[in-house]
Short mmCIF file of C-alpha atoms in Angstrom, two decimals:
data_model
loop_
_atom_site.label_atom_id
_atom_site.label_comp_id
_atom_site.label_asym_id
_atom_site.label_seq_id
_atom_site.Cartn_x
_atom_site.Cartn_y
_atom_site.Cartn_z
CA MET H 1 -8.91 4.71 -75.65
CA ILE H 2 -12.17 6.58 -75.05
CA THR H 3 -11.66 9.74 -73.02
CA PRO H 4 -13.86 9.34 -69.93
CA THR H 5 -16.69 11.88 -69.72
CA ILE H 6 -19.15 10.18 -67.34
CA PRO H 7 -19.25 12.02 -63.97
CA VAL H 8 -17.22 10.45 -61.17
CA GLU H 9 -20.32 10.30 -58.95
CA HIS H 10 -22.00 7.72 -61.18
CA TYR H 11 -19.15 5.25 -60.74
CA LEU H 12 -19.09 5.91 -56.99
CA TYR H 13 -22.85 5.31 -56.70
CA LEU H 14 -22.44 2.04 -58.59
CA SER H 15 -19.61 1.12 -56.24
CA VAL H 16 -21.82 1.80 -53.19
CA ILE H 17 -24.64 -0.28 -54.66
CA LEU H 18 -22.36 -3.26 -55.33
CA PHE H 19 -20.80 -2.93 -51.87
CA SER H 20 -24.24 -2.92 -50.24
CA ILE H 21 -25.37 -5.98 -52.19
CA GLY H 22 -22.21 -7.78 -51.07
CA ALA H 23 -22.70 -6.73 -47.45
CA ALA H 24 -26.32 -7.88 -47.53
CA GLY H 25 -25.16 -11.23 -48.92
CA VAL H 26 -22.59 -11.64 -46.14
CA LEU H 27 -25.29 -11.01 -43.54
CA ILE H 28 -28.11 -13.03 -45.13
CA ARG H 29 -26.51 -16.13 -46.66
CA ARG H 30 -25.51 -19.01 -44.40
CA ASN H 31 -23.32 -21.00 -46.79
CA ALA H 32 -19.70 -20.12 -45.97
CA ILE H 33 -18.63 -20.31 -49.64
CA VAL H 34 -21.34 -17.87 -50.75
CA VAL H 35 -20.42 -15.57 -47.85
CA PHE H 36 -16.87 -15.64 -49.19
CA MET H 37 -18.05 -14.79 -52.71
CA CYS H 38 -19.97 -11.81 -51.31
CA ILE H 39 -16.78 -10.61 -49.60
CA GLU H 40 -15.08 -10.73 -53.03
CA LEU H 41 -17.95 -8.65 -54.39
CA MET H 42 -17.37 -6.04 -51.68
CA LEU H 43 -13.62 -5.95 -52.42
CA ASN H 44 -14.39 -5.39 -56.09
CA ALA H 45 -16.74 -2.54 -55.28
CA ALA H 46 -13.86 -0.94 -53.38
CA ASN H 47 -11.62 -1.56 -56.40
CA LEU H 48 -14.11 0.28 -58.61
CA ALA H 49 -14.01 3.27 -56.24
CA LEU H 50 -10.19 3.22 -56.26
CA VAL H 51 -10.02 3.14 -60.06
CA THR H 52 -12.56 5.96 -60.21
CA PHE H 53 -10.54 8.15 -57.88
CA ALA H 54 -7.36 7.34 -59.80
CA ARG H 55 -9.04 8.63 -62.96
CA HIS H 56 -10.50 11.63 -61.12
CA HIS H 57 -7.09 12.77 -59.88
CA GLY H 58 -5.16 11.58 -62.94
CA ASP H 59 -2.84 9.66 -60.59
CA SER H 60 -2.01 6.01 -61.21
CA ALA H 61 -1.29 5.36 -57.51
CA GLY H 62 -4.93 4.21 -57.32
CA HIS H 63 -4.13 1.44 -59.78
CA ILE H 64 -1.33 0.30 -57.47
CA TYR H 65 -3.81 0.05 -54.61
CA VAL H 66 -6.15 -2.05 -56.76
CA PHE H 67 -3.23 -4.34 -57.57
CA LEU H 68 -2.46 -4.71 -53.86
CA VAL H 69 -6.13 -5.39 -53.05
CA MET H 70 -6.12 -8.13 -55.71
CA ALA H 71 -2.99 -9.71 -54.21
CA VAL H 72 -4.52 -9.62 -50.73
CA ALA H 73 -7.77 -11.08 -52.08
CA ALA H 74 -5.91 -13.91 -53.79
CA ALA H 75 -4.02 -14.81 -50.61
CA GLU H 76 -7.20 -14.47 -48.57
CA VAL H 77 -9.15 -16.76 -50.90
CA ALA H 78 -6.42 -19.40 -50.84
CA VAL H 79 -6.27 -19.50 -47.04
CA GLY H 80 -10.02 -18.99 -46.54
CA LEU H 81 -11.05 -21.80 -48.87
CA ALA H 82 -8.45 -24.05 -47.21
CA ILE H 83 -10.09 -23.26 -43.86
CA ILE H 84 -13.53 -24.02 -45.34
CA ILE H 85 -12.28 -27.42 -46.55
CA ALA H 86 -10.72 -28.15 -43.15
CA VAL H 87 -13.95 -27.17 -41.39
CA PHE H 88 -15.97 -29.33 -43.78
CA ARG H 89 -13.72 -32.31 -43.02
CA ALA H 90 -14.11 -31.81 -39.30
CA ARG H 91 -17.83 -30.93 -39.15
CA ASN H 92 -19.28 -32.17 -42.45
CA SER H 93 -20.99 -28.82 -42.94
CA VAL H 94 -20.26 -25.33 -44.29
CA ASN H 95 -23.24 -23.65 -42.68
CA VAL H 96 -21.92 -20.73 -40.64
CA ASP H 97 -24.78 -21.02 -38.15
CA GLU H 98 -23.65 -24.50 -37.13
CA LEU H 99 -20.08 -23.39 -36.42
CA GLN H 100 -20.57 -21.91 -32.99
CA ASP H 101 -17.86 -23.35 -30.79
CA LEU H 102 -14.12 -22.92 -30.92
CA HIS H 103 -12.89 -26.43 -30.18
CA GLY H 104 -12.38 -28.69 -33.17
CA MET Q 1 -26.05 15.27 -73.99
CA GLY Q 2 -27.13 12.51 -76.33
CA LEU Q 3 -26.58 8.79 -76.01
CA THR Q 4 -22.87 8.53 -76.68
CA PRO Q 5 -21.28 5.08 -76.89
CA GLU Q 6 -19.63 5.66 -73.53
CA ILE Q 7 -22.91 6.37 -71.74
CA PHE Q 8 -24.51 3.36 -73.41
CA LEU Q 9 -21.65 1.07 -72.35
CA PHE Q 10 -21.63 2.46 -68.82
CA ALA Q 11 -25.37 1.92 -68.44
CA LEU Q 12 -25.20 -1.58 -69.94
CA PHE Q 13 -22.31 -2.82 -67.82
CA SER Q 14 -23.50 -1.19 -64.60
CA VAL Q 15 -27.00 -2.66 -64.95
CA VAL Q 16 -25.63 -6.12 -65.78
CA SER Q 17 -23.14 -5.99 -62.91
CA ILE Q 18 -25.84 -4.98 -60.41
CA VAL Q 19 -28.23 -7.68 -61.64
CA SER Q 20 -25.57 -10.38 -61.51
CA ALA Q 21 -24.48 -9.20 -58.04
CA ILE Q 22 -28.07 -9.56 -56.84
CA LEU Q 23 -28.18 -13.03 -58.40
CA VAL Q 24 -25.01 -14.00 -56.46
CA VAL Q 25 -26.92 -13.30 -53.25
CA ALA Q 26 -30.30 -14.61 -54.36
CA LEU Q 27 -29.56 -17.87 -56.17
CA PRO Q 28 -29.70 -20.88 -53.85
CA ASP Q 29 -27.16 -22.97 -55.80
CA PRO Q 30 -23.54 -21.91 -55.02
CA VAL Q 31 -22.35 -22.94 -58.51
CA LYS Q 32 -24.87 -20.57 -60.11
CA SER Q 33 -23.80 -17.87 -57.64
CA ALA Q 34 -20.20 -18.37 -58.77
CA MET Q 35 -21.18 -18.10 -62.44
CA SER Q 36 -23.05 -14.83 -61.93
CA LEU Q 37 -20.12 -13.54 -59.87
CA ILE Q 38 -17.91 -14.16 -62.93
CA VAL Q 39 -20.36 -12.12 -65.04
CA SER Q 40 -20.17 -9.33 -62.46
CA PHE Q 41 -16.36 -9.36 -62.51
CA PHE Q 42 -16.36 -9.23 -66.30
CA CYS Q 43 -18.66 -6.18 -66.28
CA LEU Q 44 -16.41 -4.51 -63.70
CA ALA Q 45 -13.41 -5.16 -65.94
CA CYS Q 46 -15.26 -3.42 -68.79
CA LEU Q 47 -16.03 -0.48 -66.47
CA PHE Q 48 -12.31 -0.30 -65.60
CA LEU Q 49 -11.57 -0.16 -69.33
CA LEU Q 50 -14.07 2.71 -69.71
CA GLN Q 51 -11.97 4.59 -67.14
CA SER Q 52 -8.83 3.84 -69.17
CA ALA Q 53 -7.42 1.43 -66.55
CA GLU Q 54 -6.27 -1.11 -69.12
CA LEU Q 55 -3.83 -3.09 -66.98
CA ILE Q 56 -6.28 -3.35 -64.08
CA ALA Q 57 -9.05 -4.52 -66.43
CA VAL Q 58 -6.84 -7.30 -67.79
CA LEU Q 59 -5.76 -8.28 -64.27
CA GLU Q 60 -9.38 -8.33 -63.13
CA VAL Q 61 -10.28 -10.93 -65.75
CA LEU Q 62 -7.06 -12.93 -65.27
CA VAL Q 63 -6.90 -12.95 -61.47
CA TYR Q 64 -10.54 -12.78 -60.42
CA ALA Q 65 -12.57 -14.35 -63.20
CA GLY Q 66 -9.72 -16.75 -64.01
CA ALA Q 67 -7.78 -17.86 -60.96
CA ILE Q 68 -9.93 -17.03 -57.95
CA MET Q 69 -13.24 -18.23 -59.38
CA VAL Q 70 -11.69 -21.52 -60.56
CA LEU Q 71 -10.58 -22.04 -56.95
CA PHE Q 72 -14.11 -21.29 -55.76
CA VAL Q 73 -15.72 -23.73 -58.20
CA PHE Q 74 -13.25 -26.46 -57.20
CA VAL Q 75 -14.03 -25.99 -53.52
CA ILE Q 76 -17.78 -26.00 -54.22
CA MET Q 77 -17.26 -29.30 -56.06
CA LEU Q 78 -15.32 -30.73 -53.08
CA VAL Q 79 -17.65 -29.50 -50.36
CA GLU Q 80 -21.16 -29.14 -51.68
CA LYS Q 81 -23.63 -31.84 -50.73
CA ARG Q 82 -26.97 -30.30 -49.81
CA ASP Q 83 -28.95 -27.10 -49.90
CA GLU Q 84 -29.00 -24.60 -47.10
CA PRO Q 85 -31.75 -25.36 -44.62
CA VAL Q 86 -34.78 -23.11 -44.94
CA VAL Q 87 -34.74 -20.33 -42.38
CA ARG Q 88 -36.60 -21.51 -39.29
CA GLY Q 89 -39.89 -19.80 -38.62
CA THR Q 90 -38.90 -18.57 -35.19
CA LEU Q 91 -39.50 -14.97 -34.21
CA ALA Q 92 -35.76 -14.22 -34.19
CA ALA Q 93 -35.32 -15.55 -37.74
CA ARG Q 94 -38.27 -13.52 -39.00
CA VAL Q 95 -36.98 -10.33 -37.35
CA ALA Q 96 -33.35 -10.88 -38.42
CA LEU Q 97 -33.80 -10.35 -42.18
CA PRO Q 98 -35.40 -6.88 -42.06
CA VAL Q 99 -32.91 -5.80 -39.38
CA LYS Q 100 -29.95 -6.91 -41.53
CA LEU Q 101 -31.33 -5.26 -44.67
CA GLY Q 102 -32.07 -2.11 -42.68
CA ALA Q 103 -28.51 -1.96 -41.38
CA VAL Q 104 -27.14 -2.33 -44.93
CA LEU Q 105 -29.51 0.38 -46.21
CA VAL Q 106 -28.41 2.76 -43.43
CA VAL Q 107 -24.76 2.24 -44.43
CA ALA Q 108 -25.61 2.69 -48.13
CA TYR Q 109 -27.56 5.89 -47.38
CA GLY Q 110 -24.61 7.26 -45.41
CA LEU Q 111 -22.22 6.56 -48.28
CA PHE Q 112 -24.64 8.06 -50.83
CA SER Q 113 -24.99 11.30 -48.89
CA ALA Q 114 -21.21 11.45 -48.36
CA ILE Q 115 -20.70 11.16 -52.14
CA ARG Q 116 -23.34 13.84 -52.77
CA LYS Q 117 -21.54 16.25 -50.42
CA ALA Q 118 -18.02 15.44 -51.63
CA PRO Q 119 -16.26 18.07 -53.76
CA LEU Q 120 -15.87 16.03 -56.94
CA ALA Q 121 -16.25 18.67 -59.65
CA GLY Q 122 -13.65 18.86 -62.40
CA SER Q 123 -11.65 15.72 -63.05
CA ALA Q 124 -7.95 16.16 -63.78
CA GLU Q 125 -6.59 15.81 -67.30
CA LEU Q 126 -5.32 12.28 -67.80
CA PRO Q 127 -1.60 12.08 -68.64
CA GLU Q 128 -0.47 10.33 -71.81
CA GLY Q 129 -0.67 6.54 -71.53
CA PHE Q 130 -2.61 6.65 -68.25
CA GLY Q 131 -3.36 3.15 -66.94
CA SER Q 132 -1.12 1.38 -69.44
CA VAL Q 133 1.37 -1.28 -68.38
CA VAL Q 134 4.24 1.17 -68.83
CA SER Q 135 2.82 3.96 -66.66
CA VAL Q 136 1.56 1.66 -63.88
CA GLY Q 137 4.86 -0.23 -63.94
CA HIS Q 138 6.81 3.02 -63.60
CA GLU Q 139 4.59 4.10 -60.72
CA PHE Q 140 5.06 0.71 -59.07
CA PHE Q 141 8.83 0.47 -59.28
CA ASP Q 142 9.49 4.17 -58.66
CA ASN Q 143 7.21 4.83 -55.70
CA PHE Q 144 5.82 1.52 -54.43
CA LEU Q 145 8.76 -0.87 -54.60
CA PHE Q 146 8.51 -1.85 -50.93
CA HIS Q 147 4.80 -2.70 -51.31
CA PHE Q 148 5.65 -4.86 -54.31
CA GLU Q 149 8.18 -6.88 -52.33
CA ILE Q 150 5.83 -7.22 -49.36
CA THR Q 151 3.14 -8.51 -51.75
CA SER Q 152 5.40 -11.38 -52.75
CA ILE Q 153 5.90 -12.33 -49.09
CA LEU Q 154 2.13 -12.13 -48.54
CA LEU Q 155 1.46 -14.49 -51.46
CA LEU Q 156 4.13 -16.90 -50.20
CA ALA Q 157 2.47 -16.86 -46.77
CA GLY Q 158 -0.87 -17.55 -48.48
CA ILE Q 159 0.52 -20.56 -50.36
CA VAL Q 160 2.17 -22.05 -47.26
CA GLY Q 161 -0.89 -21.32 -45.13
CA ALA Q 162 -3.27 -23.01 -47.58
CA VAL Q 163 -1.10 -26.14 -47.72
CA VAL Q 164 -0.68 -26.33 -43.94
CA VAL Q 165 -4.38 -25.82 -43.20
CA THR Q 166 -5.63 -28.46 -45.66
CA LYS Q 167 -2.99 -31.05 -44.81
CA LYS Q 168 -4.48 -34.11 -43.15
CA ARG Q 169 -3.28 -34.36 -39.57
CA LYS Q 170 -1.95 -37.68 -38.30
CA ALA Q 171 -4.41 -39.34 -35.96
CA SER Q 172 -3.11 -38.65 -32.47
#
């Protein structure tokens, strides 16, 4: 393995940039699937920060947190995409602007 | 400090991951968004490797680029039928975009200044085998056993939830 020498700040700045791009995507895009993908992007930016701090402190607990985030993301994607399919069946649309009322 | 291989790889993968993340947001076709998201995940896995997180890098490619994105592409195939409508030219729609981008920039600026002020000098020495399957596995089963078991219940709930939500209801 290469011994890491790049300053921790660089990875954290990259993580902030990716998180911001994901947040902008969640706010701007109207397709529910793309909104979901942007949420995955934000989760991965958080993962990058966790891995960076794990390396910074020399403590592999950060890797455990990344593992847990991945498990949560997998469960979230399974249920979320199921909801998107159910909504598409009911409304014939995945545009989040058209989904404004609670009753099916 | 010259251009070491590590700096070159960091610059390459960070630039590619940022560009592909922007493409995820900017491309109108969800399938193309999904493909550039896979590129972004792959670059992140390489950045994890650069920080000697081997197991996490492998899991990133397996779980995200493999399993999760396949699920996304399948759902796009099932659902997709037309493009998003063009944003209406009302005043609210024209104001909304700069307001949203401004809010994101404010958050990003806050995080940037927090990182600049944080005491981050002097990383710790990495222990032998840091980030390998053995060390992460030891950490997991010595200190995080409860979390591991809860994760399995969470995934079970996810499976059952996905099946229940997509099941066709009988016409009442």
